[in-house]
Short mmCIF file of C-alpha atoms (C1' of nucleotides) in Angstrom, two decimals:
data_model
loop_
_atom_site.label_atom_id
_atom_site.label_comp_id
_atom_site.label_asym_id
_atom_site.label_seq_id
_atom_site.Cartn_x
_atom_site.Cartn_y
_atom_site.Cartn_z
CA UNK A 30 -0.08 -0.30 0.10
CA UNK A 31 1.28 3.73 -0.96
CA UNK A 32 1.14 5.70 1.99
CA UNK A 33 0.94 9.26 1.46
CA UNK A 34 4.06 10.48 2.53
CA UNK A 35 3.16 12.66 5.29
CA UNK A 36 0.88 9.87 7.18
CA UNK A 37 4.57 7.66 6.35
CA UNK A 38 6.65 10.37 8.23
CA UNK A 39 3.95 10.30 11.10
CA UNK A 40 3.97 6.84 11.72
CA UNK A 41 7.46 6.46 11.31
CA UNK A 42 7.66 8.44 15.07
CA UNK A 43 4.58 6.96 16.33
CA UNK A 44 6.34 3.75 15.90
CA UNK A 45 9.29 5.25 17.37
CA UNK A 46 7.21 6.80 20.35
CA UNK A 47 5.14 3.70 21.21
CA UNK A 48 7.97 1.25 21.00
CA UNK A 49 9.54 3.77 23.42
CA UNK A 50 12.57 4.46 21.13
CA UNK A 51 12.10 7.97 21.56
CA UNK A 52 11.23 8.24 25.39
CA UNK A 53 9.20 10.83 26.90
CA UNK A 54 11.44 14.57 26.44
CA UNK A 55 13.47 13.23 23.47
CA UNK A 56 13.97 15.73 20.72
CA UNK A 57 12.90 15.18 17.65
CA UNK A 58 14.84 16.89 14.15
CA UNK A 59 13.77 20.21 13.62
CA UNK A 60 11.59 20.15 10.45
CA UNK A 61 14.64 21.46 8.60
CA UNK A 62 16.29 18.44 8.76
CA UNK A 63 13.54 15.92 8.36
CA UNK A 64 12.80 17.42 4.61
CA UNK A 65 15.94 17.23 3.86
CA UNK A 66 15.93 13.34 4.93
CA UNK A 67 12.88 12.87 3.54
CA UNK A 68 13.28 15.02 0.44
CA UNK A 69 10.13 16.75 0.76
CA UNK A 70 8.59 20.24 1.30
CA UNK A 71 8.55 21.82 4.80
CA UNK A 72 4.88 21.66 4.82
CA UNK A 73 4.80 18.14 4.11
CA UNK A 74 6.75 17.29 7.51
CA UNK A 75 4.91 20.24 9.17
CA UNK A 76 1.59 18.10 8.23
CA UNK A 77 3.01 14.99 10.00
CA UNK A 78 4.39 16.40 13.23
CA UNK A 79 0.97 18.54 13.74
CA UNK A 80 -0.66 15.12 13.29
CA UNK A 81 1.42 14.26 16.46
CA UNK A 82 0.78 17.12 18.22
CA UNK A 83 -2.92 17.09 17.86
CA UNK A 84 -2.73 13.08 18.84
CA UNK A 85 -0.60 14.24 21.93
CA UNK A 86 2.37 12.87 21.48
CA UNK A 87 4.68 15.14 21.17
CA UNK A 88 4.80 19.02 22.43
CA UNK A 89 5.84 21.38 19.60
CA UNK A 90 7.53 25.21 20.77
CA UNK A 91 8.42 27.54 18.91
CA UNK A 92 12.71 28.00 18.41
CA UNK A 93 12.94 25.21 21.19
CA UNK A 94 11.47 21.96 18.65
CA UNK A 95 9.67 18.83 18.79
CA UNK A 96 9.68 17.12 22.08
CA UNK A 97 7.48 13.30 22.77
CA UNK A 98 5.30 14.24 25.11
CA UNK A 99 5.32 12.67 29.06
CA UNK A 100 2.32 10.33 28.94
CA UNK A 101 -0.01 11.74 31.79
CA UNK A 102 -3.79 11.67 31.16
CA UNK A 103 -4.71 9.00 29.10
CA UNK A 104 -8.45 8.92 28.42
CA UNK A 105 -10.26 5.42 27.92
CA UNK A 106 -12.98 4.60 25.94
CA UNK A 107 -16.03 3.95 28.40
CA UNK A 108 -19.08 2.02 27.70
CA UNK A 109 -21.91 3.36 28.78
CA UNK A 110 -24.31 0.53 27.99
CA UNK A 111 -28.42 0.80 28.60
CA UNK A 112 -29.38 -1.02 31.55
CA UNK A 113 -31.79 -2.84 30.48
CA UNK A 114 -30.28 -3.92 27.72
CA UNK A 115 -27.57 -5.84 29.04
CA UNK A 116 -29.00 -7.83 32.09
CA UNK A 117 -31.37 -8.88 28.79
CA UNK A 118 -27.99 -9.69 27.24
CA UNK A 119 -26.94 -11.82 29.78
CA UNK A 120 -30.86 -13.84 29.37
CA UNK A 121 -32.26 -12.05 32.76
CA UNK A 122 -35.63 -10.73 32.51
CA UNK A 123 -35.78 -6.66 33.33
CA UNK A 124 -38.03 -4.75 35.32
CA UNK A 125 -37.62 -1.15 36.21
CA UNK A 126 -40.15 -0.11 39.22
CA UNK A 127 -41.15 3.38 39.55
CA UNK A 128 -41.22 4.78 42.84
CA UNK A 129 -41.48 8.50 42.62
CA UNK A 130 -42.85 10.67 39.65
CA UNK A 131 -43.32 14.63 40.22
CA UNK A 132 -43.27 17.40 38.27
CA UNK A 133 -41.40 20.82 39.62
CA UNK A 134 -39.29 23.32 38.61
CA UNK A 135 -35.75 24.33 38.23
CA UNK A 136 -35.73 26.28 41.64
CA UNK A 137 -36.02 23.14 43.20
CA UNK A 138 -33.87 20.79 41.51
CA UNK A 139 -30.36 19.45 43.53
CA UNK A 140 -27.79 22.12 43.98
CA UNK A 141 -25.22 19.47 42.17
CA UNK A 142 -27.48 20.25 38.73
CA UNK A 143 -28.28 23.92 38.36
CA UNK A 144 -30.94 24.83 35.82
CA UNK A 145 -32.82 28.36 35.27
CA UNK A 146 -35.92 28.42 37.59
CA UNK A 147 -38.12 28.54 35.27
CA UNK A 148 -37.37 25.24 33.82
CA UNK A 149 -40.33 22.60 34.35
CA UNK A 150 -38.65 19.50 35.16
CA UNK A 151 -39.97 15.90 36.25
CA UNK A 152 -38.20 14.24 38.87
CA UNK A 153 -38.06 10.05 39.10
CA UNK A 154 -37.30 7.92 41.35
CA UNK A 155 -37.62 4.38 41.24
CA UNK A 156 -35.41 0.53 41.17
CA UNK A 157 -33.92 -1.48 38.32
CA UNK A 158 -34.88 -5.61 38.59
CA UNK A 159 -33.08 -8.32 37.01
CA UNK A 160 -35.30 -11.48 37.17
CA UNK A 161 -37.44 -10.07 39.96
CA UNK A 162 -34.03 -9.16 42.32
CA UNK A 163 -32.96 -5.66 42.51
CA UNK A 164 -30.05 -4.63 41.50
CA UNK A 165 -29.79 -0.46 41.05
CA UNK A 166 -31.71 2.46 41.75
CA UNK A 167 -32.08 5.34 40.69
CA UNK A 168 -32.95 9.12 41.07
CA UNK A 169 -33.75 11.33 37.73
CA UNK A 170 -34.52 15.12 36.79
CA UNK A 171 -35.38 15.60 33.61
CA UNK A 172 -35.75 19.09 31.63
CA UNK A 173 -39.93 18.33 30.16
CA UNK A 174 -39.06 21.75 28.25
CA UNK A 175 -36.77 19.80 26.24
CA UNK A 176 -38.42 16.70 26.01
CA UNK A 177 -41.84 17.64 26.76
CA UNK A 178 -43.11 14.05 25.19
CA UNK A 179 -41.50 13.15 28.62
CA UNK A 180 -44.69 13.69 30.37
CA UNK A 181 -46.78 11.25 28.53
CA UNK A 182 -44.26 8.46 28.64
CA UNK A 183 -44.93 5.31 31.58
CA UNK A 184 -41.75 3.97 32.46
CA UNK A 185 -43.90 0.97 34.11
CA UNK A 186 -41.52 -2.00 33.02
CA UNK A 187 -38.72 0.16 31.02
CA UNK A 188 -36.61 2.71 32.20
CA UNK A 189 -36.71 6.21 31.81
CA UNK A 190 -33.20 6.50 30.66
CA UNK A 191 -33.58 3.65 28.23
CA UNK A 192 -36.68 6.26 26.79
CA UNK A 193 -34.64 8.61 26.88
CA UNK A 194 -31.88 7.23 24.71
CA UNK A 195 -33.90 6.77 22.45
CA UNK A 196 -36.11 9.98 22.08
CA UNK A 197 -33.34 12.09 22.36
CA UNK A 198 -29.24 11.61 21.49
CA UNK A 199 -27.76 13.69 23.41
CA UNK A 200 -24.74 15.25 22.20
CA UNK A 201 -22.13 15.96 25.31
CA UNK A 202 -22.24 14.19 28.84
CA UNK A 203 -20.57 14.31 31.99
CA UNK A 204 -19.81 11.78 34.61
CA UNK A 205 -18.83 10.86 38.04
CA UNK A 206 -18.16 7.43 39.26
CA UNK A 207 -17.37 6.74 42.86
CA UNK A 208 -18.73 4.33 45.42
CA UNK A 209 -20.59 4.78 48.47
CA UNK A 210 -22.37 3.16 51.30
CA UNK A 211 -26.61 2.62 50.38
CA UNK A 212 -28.25 5.25 52.71
CA UNK A 213 -31.02 4.13 54.40
CA UNK A 214 -34.10 4.37 51.95
CA UNK A 215 -31.56 3.41 49.25
CA UNK A 216 -31.01 0.08 50.98
CA UNK A 217 -34.34 -0.74 51.78
CA UNK A 218 -35.21 -0.25 48.05
CA UNK A 219 -32.30 -2.21 47.15
CA UNK A 220 -33.18 -4.76 50.16
CA UNK A 221 -29.69 -4.56 51.30
CA UNK A 222 -27.99 -3.93 54.02
CA UNK A 223 -27.37 -0.48 55.44
CA UNK A 224 -23.98 1.08 54.31
CA UNK A 225 -24.10 -2.06 51.37
CA UNK A 226 -21.20 -1.19 49.01
CA UNK A 227 -22.67 0.31 45.38
CA UNK A 228 -21.12 1.77 42.72
CA UNK A 229 -22.47 5.09 41.92
CA UNK A 230 -22.66 6.42 38.69
CA UNK A 231 -23.86 10.65 38.59
CA UNK A 232 -24.41 12.01 34.90
CA UNK A 233 -25.58 14.81 33.30
CA UNK A 234 -26.20 15.24 29.89
CA UNK A 235 -26.64 18.04 27.24
CA UNK A 236 -27.99 18.49 24.28
CA UNK A 237 -26.08 21.39 21.98
CA UNK A 238 -25.99 24.13 25.50
CA UNK A 239 -29.27 22.48 26.28
CA UNK A 240 -29.27 20.36 29.57
CA UNK A 241 -31.77 17.47 29.63
CA UNK A 242 -30.95 15.30 32.42
CA UNK A 243 -29.42 14.81 35.69
CA UNK A 244 -29.30 10.92 37.17
CA UNK A 245 -27.24 9.73 40.16
CA UNK A 246 -27.70 5.61 40.21
CA UNK A 247 -26.30 3.43 42.31
CA UNK A 248 -25.74 -0.33 41.53
CA UNK A 249 -24.88 -2.76 44.27
CA UNK A 250 -21.46 -3.97 44.47
CA UNK A 251 -21.23 -7.14 42.20
CA UNK A 252 -23.68 -6.79 40.45
CA UNK A 253 -22.72 -4.31 37.75
CA UNK A 254 -19.29 -2.93 36.52
CA UNK A 255 -18.60 -0.46 33.86
CA UNK A 256 -15.76 -1.28 31.56
CA UNK A 257 -13.02 1.05 29.63
CA UNK A 258 -10.69 0.63 26.99
CA UNK A 259 -7.84 2.31 25.63
CA UNK A 260 -5.98 1.19 22.19
CA UNK A 261 -6.64 0.56 18.33
CA UNK A 262 -8.11 -3.28 18.64
CA UNK A 263 -11.06 -4.33 19.87
CA UNK A 264 -11.04 -5.47 23.41
CA UNK A 265 -8.91 -8.58 24.37
CA UNK A 266 -9.28 -11.23 26.76
CA UNK A 267 -5.51 -12.05 28.31
CA UNK B 4 -7.71 37.48 20.26
CA UNK B 5 -6.71 37.08 16.92
CA UNK B 6 -7.19 33.36 15.68
CA UNK B 7 -5.70 31.39 12.80
CA UNK B 8 -7.63 31.59 10.28
CA UNK B 9 -8.27 28.56 9.74
CA UNK B 10 -9.14 27.93 13.05
CA UNK B 11 -11.69 30.76 12.58
CA UNK B 12 -13.38 28.85 9.82
CA UNK B 13 -13.13 25.82 11.69
CA UNK B 14 -14.85 26.73 14.65
CA UNK B 15 -17.50 28.51 12.55
CA UNK B 16 -18.39 25.18 11.46
CA UNK B 17 -17.98 23.53 15.14
CA UNK B 18 -20.28 26.26 16.38
CA UNK B 19 -22.86 24.98 13.51
CA UNK B 20 -22.74 21.67 13.83
CA UNK B 21 -22.77 21.57 17.83
CA UNK B 22 -25.53 23.94 17.63
CA UNK B 23 -27.57 21.77 15.45
CA UNK B 24 -28.18 24.58 12.63
CA UNK B 25 -26.24 21.89 10.68
CA UNK B 26 -27.60 18.22 11.23
CA UNK B 27 -26.52 15.15 10.64
CA UNK B 28 -26.12 14.13 6.64
CA UNK B 29 -26.13 18.42 5.98
CA UNK B 30 -23.49 19.51 3.18
CA UNK B 31 -21.12 22.12 3.96
CA UNK B 32 -19.88 24.40 1.07
CA UNK B 33 -16.87 23.22 -0.94
CA UNK B 34 -13.64 24.41 -0.57
CA UNK B 35 -14.04 26.66 -3.72
CA UNK B 36 -16.69 28.72 -2.01
CA UNK B 37 -15.37 28.78 1.00
CA UNK B 38 -11.89 30.31 -0.47
CA UNK B 39 -13.97 32.62 -2.04
CA UNK B 40 -16.11 33.59 0.81
CA UNK B 41 -13.04 33.67 3.31
CA UNK B 42 -10.90 35.46 0.75
CA UNK B 43 -8.14 33.05 1.09
CA UNK B 44 -6.34 30.23 -0.33
CA UNK B 45 -7.68 26.46 -0.61
CA UNK B 46 -4.83 25.03 2.23
CA UNK B 47 -6.42 27.82 4.91
CA UNK B 48 -9.84 26.42 3.89
CA UNK B 49 -8.37 22.49 3.44
CA UNK B 50 -6.71 22.88 6.99
CA UNK B 51 -9.89 23.55 8.85
CA UNK B 52 -12.18 20.94 7.16
CA UNK B 53 -9.74 18.51 7.60
CA UNK B 54 -9.60 19.04 11.34
CA UNK B 55 -13.21 19.15 11.70
CA UNK B 56 -12.78 15.50 9.59
CA UNK B 57 -9.85 14.11 11.71
CA UNK B 58 -12.29 15.40 15.05
CA UNK B 59 -15.33 13.23 13.62
CA UNK B 60 -17.39 15.86 13.32
CA UNK B 61 -18.14 15.92 9.74
CA UNK B 62 -17.00 12.93 6.99
CA UNK B 63 -15.20 14.07 4.00
CA UNK B 64 -15.98 12.18 0.30
CA UNK B 65 -14.38 13.23 -2.98
CA UNK B 66 -16.40 14.38 -5.47
CA UNK B 67 -19.20 14.70 -2.99
CA UNK B 68 -18.41 17.08 -0.39
CA UNK B 69 -18.09 17.67 3.14
CA UNK B 70 -21.30 16.33 4.98
CA UNK B 71 -21.81 16.49 9.23
CA UNK B 72 -21.42 13.47 10.71
CA UNK B 73 -24.25 11.13 12.61
CA UNK B 74 -23.27 11.18 16.12
CA UNK B 75 -21.09 8.70 17.10
CA UNK B 76 -20.93 5.57 19.47
CA UNK B 77 -22.19 5.67 23.13
CA UNK B 78 -18.25 5.26 24.54
CA UNK B 79 -17.38 8.60 26.85
CA UNK B 80 -13.76 9.45 27.44
CA UNK B 81 -12.84 8.31 30.80
CA UNK B 82 -9.44 10.29 32.24
CA UNK B 83 -7.10 8.12 34.15
CA UNK B 84 -4.73 10.34 36.07
CA UNK B 85 -1.48 9.52 37.93
CA UNK B 86 -2.72 9.33 41.36
CA UNK B 87 0.44 11.16 43.10
CA UNK B 88 0.06 14.10 40.42
CA UNK B 89 -3.79 14.30 41.59
CA UNK B 90 -3.52 14.53 44.78
CA UNK B 91 -0.76 16.90 44.47
CA UNK B 92 -3.16 19.19 42.22
CA UNK B 93 -5.43 19.41 45.79
CA UNK B 94 -2.70 20.46 47.47
CA UNK B 95 -2.00 17.42 49.78
CA UNK B 96 0.89 15.56 50.24
CA UNK B 97 1.22 12.64 48.57
CA UNK B 98 3.07 9.01 50.10
CA UNK B 99 3.09 5.15 48.68
CA UNK B 100 4.23 2.75 51.08
CA UNK B 101 4.90 -0.18 50.23
CA UNK B 102 3.92 -3.11 51.76
CA UNK B 103 5.04 -5.76 49.85
CA UNK B 104 7.65 -6.59 46.98
CA UNK B 105 8.45 -10.17 45.76
CA UNK B 106 9.94 -11.41 42.24
CA UNK B 107 8.28 -14.62 40.47
CA UNK B 108 7.38 -15.56 37.26
CA UNK B 109 4.66 -15.72 35.17
CA UNK B 110 3.14 -19.11 36.46
CA UNK B 111 2.67 -17.67 39.87
CA UNK B 112 0.09 -14.82 38.40
CA UNK B 113 -3.50 -14.05 39.45
CA UNK B 114 -5.65 -16.31 37.58
CA UNK B 115 -6.96 -12.97 36.30
CA UNK B 116 -4.18 -11.84 33.88
CA UNK B 117 -2.54 -15.02 32.04
CA UNK B 118 0.90 -14.89 31.21
CA UNK B 119 3.11 -17.42 29.66
CA UNK B 120 4.93 -19.17 32.31
CA UNK B 121 8.63 -18.65 32.17
CA UNK B 122 7.81 -14.56 31.78
CA UNK B 123 9.94 -13.18 35.11
CA UNK B 124 7.32 -10.67 37.54
CA UNK B 125 7.45 -8.28 40.03
CA UNK B 126 4.35 -7.97 42.55
CA UNK B 127 3.85 -4.84 44.29
CA UNK B 128 1.29 -4.46 47.05
CA UNK B 129 1.55 -1.08 49.03
CA UNK B 130 -1.34 2.19 50.67
CA UNK B 131 -1.50 5.32 49.06
CA UNK B 132 -1.39 8.16 51.45
CA UNK B 133 -3.07 12.06 51.02
CA UNK B 134 -1.55 14.19 53.57
CA UNK B 135 -0.81 11.01 55.75
CA UNK B 136 -4.01 9.41 55.50
CA UNK B 137 -4.41 6.04 53.40
CA UNK B 138 -6.92 6.77 50.67
CA UNK B 139 -6.09 3.66 48.11
CA UNK B 140 -4.81 0.52 48.25
CA UNK B 141 -2.97 -1.55 44.94
CA UNK B 142 -2.20 -4.66 44.34
CA UNK B 143 0.36 -4.98 40.98
CA UNK B 144 2.02 -7.53 38.78
CA UNK B 145 4.61 -6.05 36.70
CA UNK B 146 5.81 -7.94 33.36
CA UNK B 147 10.00 -7.37 34.30
CA UNK B 148 11.22 -8.58 30.95
CA UNK B 149 9.24 -5.48 29.26
CA UNK B 150 10.63 -2.87 31.90
CA UNK B 151 14.08 -4.76 33.28
CA UNK B 152 15.19 -1.03 35.30
CA UNK B 153 11.71 -1.91 37.45
CA UNK B 154 13.78 -4.19 39.45
CA UNK B 155 15.99 -1.22 40.16
CA UNK B 156 13.38 1.15 40.99
CA UNK B 157 12.50 2.58 43.97
CA UNK B 158 8.84 2.68 45.35
CA UNK B 159 10.05 4.65 48.82
CA UNK B 160 7.32 7.75 48.24
CA UNK B 161 6.68 7.66 44.18
CA UNK B 162 4.09 4.86 43.67
CA UNK B 163 4.97 2.04 40.54
CA UNK B 164 1.56 3.83 38.86
CA UNK B 165 4.30 6.58 38.58
CA UNK B 166 7.03 5.45 38.21
CA UNK B 167 5.40 2.81 34.80
CA UNK B 168 3.64 5.83 33.51
CA UNK B 169 6.90 7.88 33.16
CA UNK B 170 8.82 4.95 31.55
CA UNK B 171 6.86 2.57 29.72
CA UNK B 172 4.07 4.30 28.41
CA UNK B 173 1.27 1.67 27.30
CA UNK B 174 -0.78 1.84 24.02
CA UNK B 175 -3.47 -0.28 25.13
CA UNK B 176 -5.56 -0.73 28.60
CA UNK B 177 -8.74 -2.88 29.42
CA UNK B 178 -10.57 -1.41 32.55
CA UNK B 179 -13.12 -2.69 35.14
CA UNK B 180 -14.86 -0.28 37.64
CA UNK B 181 -16.62 -1.90 40.49
CA UNK B 182 -17.75 -1.13 43.99
CA UNK B 183 -16.18 -3.95 46.18
CA UNK B 184 -16.35 -4.17 50.59
CA UNK B 185 -12.78 -3.70 51.78
CA UNK B 186 -11.66 -7.51 52.83
CA UNK B 187 -9.79 -7.85 56.20
CA UNK B 188 -5.94 -7.21 54.99
CA UNK B 189 -7.23 -4.26 52.86
CA UNK B 190 -9.18 -2.60 56.01
CA UNK B 191 -6.36 -2.82 57.46
CA UNK B 192 -4.12 -1.27 55.31
CA UNK B 193 -6.40 1.27 55.19
CA UNK B 194 -7.19 1.87 58.52
CA UNK B 195 -11.26 1.19 57.86
CA UNK B 196 -13.87 -1.32 59.27
CA UNK B 197 -14.21 -4.65 57.32
CA UNK B 198 -16.31 -3.98 54.44
CA UNK B 199 -16.41 -0.04 53.82
CA UNK B 200 -17.51 0.33 50.18
CA UNK B 201 -14.79 0.86 48.53
CA UNK B 202 -14.20 2.16 44.72
CA UNK B 203 -11.82 -1.10 42.36
CA UNK B 204 -9.91 -0.47 39.04
CA UNK B 205 -8.69 -3.24 37.79
CA UNK B 206 -6.78 -2.30 34.78
CA UNK B 207 -4.55 -4.79 32.40
CA UNK B 208 -2.16 -2.35 30.13
CA UNK B 209 0.14 -3.75 26.97
CA UNK B 210 2.48 -2.19 24.89
CA UNK B 211 1.87 -3.58 21.52
CA UNK B 212 1.40 -7.34 22.11
CA UNK B 213 3.71 -6.98 25.16
CA UNK B 214 1.64 -7.24 28.02
CA UNK B 215 3.33 -5.03 30.26
CA UNK B 216 1.06 -4.57 33.77
CA UNK B 217 -2.03 -5.81 35.92
CA UNK B 218 -2.89 -3.82 38.73
CA UNK B 219 -5.97 -3.68 40.87
CA UNK B 220 -6.74 -0.52 42.90
CA UNK B 221 -9.54 0.28 45.86
CA UNK B 222 -10.12 4.07 46.78
CA UNK B 223 -12.01 4.30 49.85
CA UNK B 224 -15.26 5.85 48.91
CA UNK B 225 -15.98 9.62 49.11
CA UNK B 226 -11.31 9.64 48.79
CA UNK B 227 -11.36 9.96 44.64
CA UNK B 228 -14.10 9.58 41.79
CA UNK B 229 -13.31 8.89 38.54
CA UNK B 230 -14.91 10.99 35.66
CA UNK B 231 -15.95 10.60 32.07
CA UNK B 232 -17.19 12.73 29.35
CA UNK B 233 -18.40 13.08 25.89
CA UNK B 234 -18.74 15.57 23.64
CA UNK B 235 -16.89 17.88 21.74
CA UNK B 236 -15.94 21.08 23.94
CA UNK B 237 -14.13 20.79 27.48
CA UNK B 238 -15.57 20.17 30.61
CA UNK B 239 -18.66 21.79 31.70
CA UNK B 240 -19.83 23.14 35.38
CA UNK B 241 -22.96 23.53 35.04
"C1'" DT C 24 -34.12 -0.06 -20.54
"C1'" DT C 25 -29.92 -1.33 -18.94
"C1'" DC C 26 -24.95 -2.20 -18.03
"C1'" DA C 27 -20.09 0.01 -19.35
"C1'" DT C 28 -17.49 4.06 -19.88
"C1'" DT C 29 -16.02 8.27 -19.74
"C1'" DT C 30 -16.53 13.11 -18.20
"C1'" DT C 31 -16.14 15.74 -14.50
"C1'" DA C 32 -16.36 17.95 -9.78
"C1'" DA C 33 -14.81 17.51 -5.56
"C1'" DT C 34 -11.23 15.74 -2.08
"C1'" DG C 35 -5.80 14.48 -1.18
"C1'" DT C 36 -1.39 15.18 -1.43
"C1'" DA C 37 2.76 17.90 -2.36
"C1'" DT C 38 5.49 22.10 -3.76
"C1'" DA C 39 8.57 26.35 -2.96
"C1'" DG C 40 8.69 30.29 -0.75
"C1'" DA C 41 6.39 34.32 2.87
"C1'" DC C 42 6.67 36.44 6.56
"C1'" DA C 43 4.75 35.85 11.24
"C1'" DA C 44 5.27 34.98 16.21
"C1'" DA C 45 8.00 32.89 20.46
"C1'" DA C 46 11.29 31.23 23.36
"C1'" DT C 47 16.12 30.23 23.59
"C1'" DG C 48 20.67 32.21 23.94
"C1'" DC C 49 23.55 35.46 24.02
"C1'" DT C 50 25.84 40.27 24.79
"C1'" DG C 51 26.65 44.06 26.99
"C1'" DA C 52 25.69 47.69 30.23
"C1'" DA C 53 24.17 48.58 35.25
"C1'" DT D 28 26.91 39.23 39.03
"C1'" DT D 29 22.24 40.23 36.73
"C1'" DC D 30 19.13 42.22 34.36
"C1'" DA D 31 17.13 43.87 30.63
"C1'" DG D 32 17.46 43.84 25.31
"C1'" DC D 33 19.06 41.91 21.38
"C1'" DA D 34 19.50 38.35 17.71
"C1'" DT D 35 18.68 33.79 15.63
"C1'" DT D 36 16.55 29.55 15.32
"C1'" DT D 37 12.26 26.84 14.99
"C1'" DT D 38 7.32 26.44 14.60
"C1'" DG D 39 2.88 28.71 12.91
"C1'" DT D 40 0.45 30.10 9.15
"C1'" DC D 41 -0.73 31.59 4.61
"C1'" DT D 42 -0.03 31.87 -0.77
"C1'" DA D 43 -1.06 29.81 -5.12
"C1'" DT D 44 -0.27 26.65 -8.16
"C1'" DA D 45 -0.03 21.28 -9.75
"C1'" DC D 46 -1.32 17.10 -10.17
"C1'" DA D 47 -3.39 12.48 -8.06
"C1'" DT D 48 -7.29 10.55 -6.45
"C1'" DT D 49 -11.77 9.31 -6.58
"C1'" DA D 50 -16.82 8.79 -6.99
"C1'" DA D 51 -20.77 10.94 -8.55
"C1'" DA D 52 -22.79 12.03 -13.05
"C1'" DA D 53 -23.33 12.37 -17.25
"C1'" DT D 54 -23.27 9.59 -21.95
"C1'" DG D 55 -23.87 5.95 -24.94
"C1'" DA D 56 -23.97 1.39 -26.16
"C1'" DA D 57 -26.54 -3.40 -26.31
#
DNA sequence: TTCATTTTAATGTATAGACAAAATGCTGAA
DNA sequence: TTCAGCATTTTGTCTATACATTAAAATGAA
């Protein structure tokens, strides 16, 4: 296969960096040196090195040169599966029990989620079941100005998350993942002991600049796990 | 602020795409049209549109044109920060206490991590402290055939994770995130009660096809959180 | 019609040159 | 010595042009 020259140059250095031949802090040749080495124009070299800089593999500083970046915050791709679909995939039956449904407005929202006072909200609280056993609890606020159809939706059986995913694809989201002990109310809903360890996922989603929903989900330890992967290929077993 | 022209063009369209003004499938003007509109050379326009393509916001097809891409997979980018750096960032002092250090081989590795019997391994177990208080426990196996310098490294103070990150950038990784209660040994190391809720991160990393390390980390609930983000811009506050 | 072929409009790659911007490192003055 | 200012190196941006590549669209033959 005949790769473009700028791509070949880029890969040459990517390989050397990832293999460790060029360690963090190592200086790459100047563009002048590279255009002599590859016998090409400066723009071609520049394109290759700029791509590496965009990818975060190198840092470029005027006058100083191009240096292999120190690997710091590696971002991994985390799967955010639909709870119901995931349970069904394991061959278990899925159910969602709605415990609380209330209409309110932005002024009464949780401090974690700041929305305008005038925004109409829907508050939902419920429990997810797998084969009749509760395994997750969730508390959610939805901006019904953004999703008016939600007021008519029925959540006996399928979860609000599934409904939202199908009706309002989000464009932006923030998630915080922590561990926590179940509170009294949560422990009762999940029929576990007070303080039982749970995985807590807190998520805010937007469509464009419009806040869509804020949700706090508690998963019983052992009943759920998040997976993340970084790298070129698919998941491995190892 | 005087942004470069190619960056201004890029942002113009990024804004229009993210706001929904240009929906998925919408066609952007041709490079010819844009160089007329912005009164610049084609390379400048090309740089802007190529950047959008690299970012996944648009698809470009020869002869057909440039089109707004359909929203991508439901995977979020999870930050995997360096523990020590993160503690230091909060203005706290950081320390790592090594509790166990043992050299063994692949045959004695944990079942979760399958490596060849002949591979020499280093087993490490220790506790992370912030301002003198333990907040995380970790148990790690390292393939020292891949990182022989690790046998000489000193982990009194800085953690093996930090050392590895600086010396062996990985190219591939798998992570599993769960909640769990602290075991007797873990509870003792972290000076908490048996069964105290913890966030458990289990990670395997490779460089190329070579397994580098397997680590299981337990973070005390409340002392640590993972964040993930999906979407174009930076993190929001909302 | 239907299929194969040619045309053509769009992006992809590359060149050579010019000037801008920035940070390092040198030089000279206090 | 130390600090300020200057020169130089290196990357950043942009232009104008050329040819390559690809796939849509038009064309023509069966």
